[in-house]
């Protein structure tokens, strides 16, 4: 009987101890739960909280915003839009070039043992040009070989002759009649005429017969250009 009472008492004490231990454990869990709710755990790599001084990610603080009207750099040699470009007036006339002229020989004007011919230059271009001074001239045969010496220049005062399109200027070509002078003669195939200050000649067929090329009084003379055709 005594052993039975002891066993019951031990069981009662053991149950009481378990109850007290469970009460203590429940109180400890309540305290830990409260602390976890008030202070969240920070994990590595988590961004910090946003503040009012942070710069938005879409705008960089070093980016320069473009102005309302972008400046356009000027191209060298291009006039500024703020000042009108200067107008360059074309020259009213320039020297006539060989390519702008046509040469011809007018009718003979005989007198006192002389033969005189006008060498005529006509402006065939669409612009105005000028001639001044003496022409160049040379008689040549069919092969292009010059006959006789270069002509000489008679005294004269050169003037500038302005040629509008279609206008002409003339210079005199003179020599003594071979029948009178007795000079040695040849019959040219053409007369080469070079405009003043030009190098390229114009070829004109020669149909006026013999010309002096050597001997007595065989010189050929040229005069300065004058307006017109010399007719």
Tab-separated table of C-alpha atoms in Angstrom:
chain	number	residue	atom	x	y	z
A	1	UNK	CA	0.000	0.000	0.000
A	2	UNK	CA	2.788	2.392	0.893
A	3	UNK	CA	4.490	1.855	-2.503
A	4	UNK	CA	1.303	2.773	-4.347
A	5	UNK	CA	1.003	6.142	-2.566
A	6	UNK	CA	4.638	6.951	-3.486
A	7	UNK	CA	4.089	6.291	-7.178
A	8	UNK	CA	1.031	8.523	-7.292
A	9	UNK	CA	2.896	11.355	-5.595
A	10	UNK	CA	5.799	11.111	-8.091
A	11	UNK	CA	3.465	11.262	-11.054
A	12	UNK	CA	1.753	14.301	-9.616
A	13	UNK	CA	5.037	16.144	-9.083
A	14	UNK	CA	6.212	15.265	-12.604
A	15	UNK	CA	3.013	16.632	-14.149
A	16	UNK	CA	3.340	19.869	-12.181
A	17	UNK	CA	6.930	20.316	-13.366
A	18	UNK	CA	5.921	19.821	-17.001
A	19	UNK	CA	3.130	22.381	-16.648
A	20	UNK	CA	5.441	24.981	-15.138
A	21	UNK	CA	8.048	24.395	-17.895
A	22	UNK	CA	5.406	24.857	-20.605
A	23	UNK	CA	4.233	28.139	-19.057
A	24	UNK	CA	7.760	29.494	-19.013
A	25	UNK	CA	8.381	28.473	-22.629
A	26	UNK	CA	5.163	30.194	-23.819
A	27	UNK	CA	6.138	33.474	-22.170
A	28	UNK	CA	9.582	33.453	-23.843
A	29	UNK	CA	8.142	32.960	-27.344
A	30	UNK	CA	5.821	35.940	-26.906
A	31	UNK	CA	8.721	38.253	-26.073
A	32	UNK	CA	10.801	37.121	-29.115
A	33	UNK	CA	7.817	37.550	-31.483
A	34	UNK	CA	7.352	41.174	-30.391
A	35	UNK	CA	11.032	42.056	-31.011
A	36	UNK	CA	11.044	40.503	-34.509
A	37	UNK	CA	8.071	42.608	-35.652
A	38	UNK	CA	9.610	45.958	-34.572
A	39	UNK	CA	13.121	45.486	-36.098
A	40	UNK	CA	13.196	43.809	-39.568
A	41	UNK	CA	16.268	41.853	-40.523
A	42	UNK	CA	18.609	43.550	-43.082
A	43	UNK	CA	19.894	41.194	-45.768
A	44	UNK	CA	23.169	41.724	-47.692
A	45	UNK	CA	22.697	43.557	-51.051
A	46	UNK	CA	19.353	45.167	-50.157
A	47	UNK	CA	19.026	48.838	-51.318
A	48	UNK	CA	18.759	51.447	-48.613
A	49	UNK	CA	15.510	53.307	-47.986
A	50	UNK	CA	14.651	56.219	-50.344
A	51	UNK	CA	15.045	59.758	-49.010
A	52	UNK	CA	13.950	63.203	-50.253
A	53	UNK	CA	17.477	64.177	-51.398
A	54	UNK	CA	18.029	61.247	-53.740
A	55	UNK	CA	18.475	61.995	-57.508
A	56	UNK	CA	16.046	60.102	-59.793
A	57	UNK	CA	17.764	57.406	-61.800
A	58	UNK	CA	16.309	58.758	-65.084
A	59	UNK	CA	18.176	62.108	-64.880
A	60	UNK	CA	21.937	62.272	-64.511
A	61	UNK	CA	23.234	65.296	-62.544
A	62	UNK	CA	26.084	65.739	-65.093
A	63	UNK	CA	23.831	65.785	-68.196
A	64	UNK	CA	23.629	69.206	-69.953
A	65	UNK	CA	20.152	69.935	-71.243
A	66	UNK	CA	20.067	71.290	-74.867
A	67	UNK	CA	18.988	74.889	-75.401
A	68	UNK	CA	15.721	75.724	-77.115
A	69	UNK	CA	17.496	76.929	-80.310
A	70	UNK	CA	20.689	74.965	-81.136
A	71	UNK	CA	23.541	76.932	-82.639
A	72	UNK	CA	24.516	76.021	-86.205
A	73	UNK	CA	28.256	76.461	-86.874
A	74	UNK	CA	29.099	78.661	-89.835
A	75	UNK	CA	30.722	77.020	-92.841
A	76	UNK	CA	33.988	78.754	-93.861
A	77	UNK	CA	33.400	80.971	-96.867
A	78	UNK	CA	29.621	81.123	-96.318
A	79	UNK	CA	28.300	84.608	-95.495
A	80	UNK	CA	26.467	85.003	-92.208
A	81	UNK	CA	22.685	85.220	-92.366
A	82	UNK	CA	22.825	88.449	-90.379
A	83	UNK	CA	24.472	90.336	-93.258
A	84	UNK	CA	23.555	90.159	-96.971
A	85	UNK	CA	26.134	88.681	-99.324
A	86	UNK	CA	28.057	91.231	-101.352
A	87	UNK	CA	27.108	91.206	-105.028
A	88	UNK	CA	30.031	91.004	-107.413
A	89	UNK	CA	29.357	92.878	-110.627
A	90	UNK	CA	30.762	91.292	-113.757
A	91	UNK	CA	33.266	93.258	-115.782
A	92	UNK	CA	31.651	95.286	-118.563
A	93	UNK	CA	34.219	94.075	-121.101
A	94	UNK	CA	37.252	91.832	-121.452
A	95	UNK	CA	39.909	91.324	-124.093
A	96	UNK	CA	38.635	89.497	-127.167
A	97	UNK	CA	40.062	86.001	-127.452
A	98	UNK	CA	40.766	84.197	-130.701
A	99	UNK	CA	37.877	81.778	-130.111
A	100	UNK	CA	35.452	84.709	-129.938
A	101	UNK	CA	36.452	86.297	-133.248
A	102	UNK	CA	36.183	85.768	-136.979
A	103	UNK	CA	38.821	87.206	-139.338
A	104	UNK	CA	38.373	88.376	-142.910
A	105	UNK	CA	40.169	90.518	-145.479
A	106	UNK	CA	38.249	93.377	-147.112
A	107	UNK	CA	38.484	94.772	-150.626
A	108	UNK	CA	41.722	96.287	-151.871
A	109	UNK	CA	42.074	100.047	-151.782
A	110	UNK	CA	44.823	100.880	-154.311
A	111	UNK	CA	46.628	104.201	-154.374
A	112	UNK	CA	49.980	105.696	-155.446
A	113	UNK	CA	51.614	102.349	-156.173
A	114	UNK	CA	50.292	100.816	-152.953
A	115	UNK	CA	47.931	97.989	-152.207
A	116	UNK	CA	45.949	98.437	-149.011
A	117	UNK	CA	43.656	95.860	-147.440
A	118	UNK	CA	41.592	95.995	-144.247
A	119	UNK	CA	42.061	93.057	-141.890
A	120	UNK	CA	38.699	92.751	-140.116
A	121	UNK	CA	37.976	91.062	-136.791
A	122	UNK	CA	34.308	90.471	-135.913
A	123	UNK	CA	33.022	89.562	-132.466
A	124	UNK	CA	31.105	86.275	-132.799
A	125	UNK	CA	30.500	85.756	-129.063
A	126	UNK	CA	27.403	86.652	-127.044
A	127	UNK	CA	29.329	89.119	-124.860
A	128	UNK	CA	31.183	92.389	-125.288
A	129	UNK	CA	34.985	92.335	-125.653
A	130	UNK	CA	37.783	94.668	-126.695
A	131	UNK	CA	40.776	94.816	-129.035
A	132	UNK	CA	43.694	97.206	-128.797
A	133	UNK	CA	46.859	97.674	-130.834
A	134	UNK	CA	48.242	95.772	-133.807
A	135	UNK	CA	47.327	92.379	-135.231
A	136	UNK	CA	49.866	89.707	-136.024
A	137	UNK	CA	49.954	88.634	-139.709
A	138	UNK	CA	51.846	86.182	-141.900
A	139	UNK	CA	51.417	84.918	-145.475
A	140	UNK	CA	51.692	81.108	-145.717
A	141	UNK	CA	51.675	78.554	-148.519
A	142	UNK	CA	49.506	75.441	-148.741
A	143	UNK	CA	51.830	73.540	-146.372
A	144	UNK	CA	51.660	76.304	-143.757
A	145	UNK	CA	55.170	77.614	-144.386
A	146	UNK	CA	55.566	81.373	-143.945
A	147	UNK	CA	56.310	83.381	-147.091
A	148	UNK	CA	58.536	86.429	-146.581
A	149	UNK	CA	59.519	88.171	-143.350
A	150	UNK	CA	57.161	89.304	-140.599
A	151	UNK	CA	55.246	92.513	-141.416
A	152	UNK	CA	56.391	95.786	-139.871
A	153	UNK	CA	54.284	98.180	-137.800
A	154	UNK	CA	53.483	101.641	-139.096
A	155	UNK	CA	53.332	104.535	-136.654
A	156	UNK	CA	50.040	104.922	-134.838
A	157	UNK	CA	48.390	105.555	-131.474
A	158	UNK	CA	46.645	102.390	-130.220
A	159	UNK	CA	43.164	102.869	-128.800
A	160	UNK	CA	40.809	100.377	-127.163
A	161	UNK	CA	38.013	99.332	-129.503
A	162	UNK	CA	34.950	97.877	-127.782
A	163	UNK	CA	33.134	95.225	-129.770
A	164	UNK	CA	29.540	94.354	-128.977
A	165	UNK	CA	28.310	91.016	-130.340
A	166	UNK	CA	28.481	91.207	-134.145
A	167	UNK	CA	30.613	94.389	-134.196
A	168	UNK	CA	33.958	94.681	-136.025
A	169	UNK	CA	37.317	96.401	-135.897
A	170	UNK	CA	39.848	96.715	-138.697
A	171	UNK	CA	43.598	97.193	-139.114
A	172	UNK	CA	45.388	98.096	-142.372
A	173	UNK	CA	47.715	95.755	-144.306
A	174	UNK	CA	49.768	97.542	-146.981
A	175	UNK	CA	52.624	96.832	-149.378
A	176	UNK	CA	54.051	98.275	-152.555
A	177	UNK	CA	52.732	96.917	-155.848
A	178	UNK	CA	55.254	94.287	-157.024
A	179	UNK	CA	54.825	95.449	-160.630
A	180	UNK	CA	56.252	98.816	-159.629
A	181	UNK	CA	58.744	97.879	-156.946
A	182	UNK	CA	60.186	94.871	-158.763
A	183	UNK	CA	60.191	92.848	-155.554
A	184	UNK	CA	60.366	89.092	-155.611
A	185	UNK	CA	56.889	87.653	-155.163
A	186	UNK	CA	54.954	84.547	-154.161
A	187	UNK	CA	51.299	83.635	-154.165
A	188	UNK	CA	50.102	82.774	-150.656
A	189	UNK	CA	47.481	80.189	-149.907
A	190	UNK	CA	46.304	81.979	-146.750
A	191	UNK	CA	46.881	84.873	-144.380
A	192	UNK	CA	47.246	84.022	-140.697
A	193	UNK	CA	45.806	86.765	-138.459
A	194	UNK	CA	46.519	86.826	-134.721
A	195	UNK	CA	44.355	89.136	-132.536
A	196	UNK	CA	46.205	91.520	-130.172
A	197	UNK	CA	47.681	89.824	-127.082
A	198	UNK	CA	46.631	86.379	-128.327
A	199	UNK	CA	48.764	83.432	-129.475
A	200	UNK	CA	46.349	81.423	-131.617
A	201	UNK	CA	45.870	82.746	-135.179
A	202	UNK	CA	42.834	82.778	-137.446
A	203	UNK	CA	43.290	81.486	-141.001
A	204	UNK	CA	41.887	83.513	-143.894
A	205	UNK	CA	42.036	82.298	-147.498
A	206	UNK	CA	44.109	84.692	-149.647
A	207	UNK	CA	42.649	85.407	-153.112
A	208	UNK	CA	44.405	88.690	-154.004
A	209	UNK	CA	47.311	87.206	-155.977
A	210	UNK	CA	51.023	87.759	-155.595
A	211	UNK	CA	52.618	89.533	-152.636
A	212	UNK	CA	56.207	90.744	-152.151
A	213	UNK	CA	58.362	88.316	-150.182
A	214	UNK	CA	61.902	89.618	-150.814
A	215	UNK	CA	64.062	92.138	-152.636
A	216	UNK	CA	63.426	95.843	-153.104
A	217	UNK	CA	60.544	97.386	-151.160
A	218	UNK	CA	59.192	94.047	-150.150
A	219	UNK	CA	58.095	95.079	-146.652
A	220	UNK	CA	54.484	94.578	-145.574
A	221	UNK	CA	53.062	97.090	-143.066
A	222	UNK	CA	50.357	96.846	-140.413
A	223	UNK	CA	48.389	99.644	-138.699
A	224	UNK	CA	46.503	99.739	-135.371
A	225	UNK	CA	42.875	98.649	-135.019
A	226	UNK	CA	40.058	101.134	-135.504
A	227	UNK	CA	36.268	100.658	-135.179
A	228	UNK	CA	34.341	99.381	-138.188
A	229	UNK	CA	35.229	97.284	-141.254
A	230	UNK	CA	37.450	99.772	-143.099
A	231	UNK	CA	35.137	99.712	-146.139
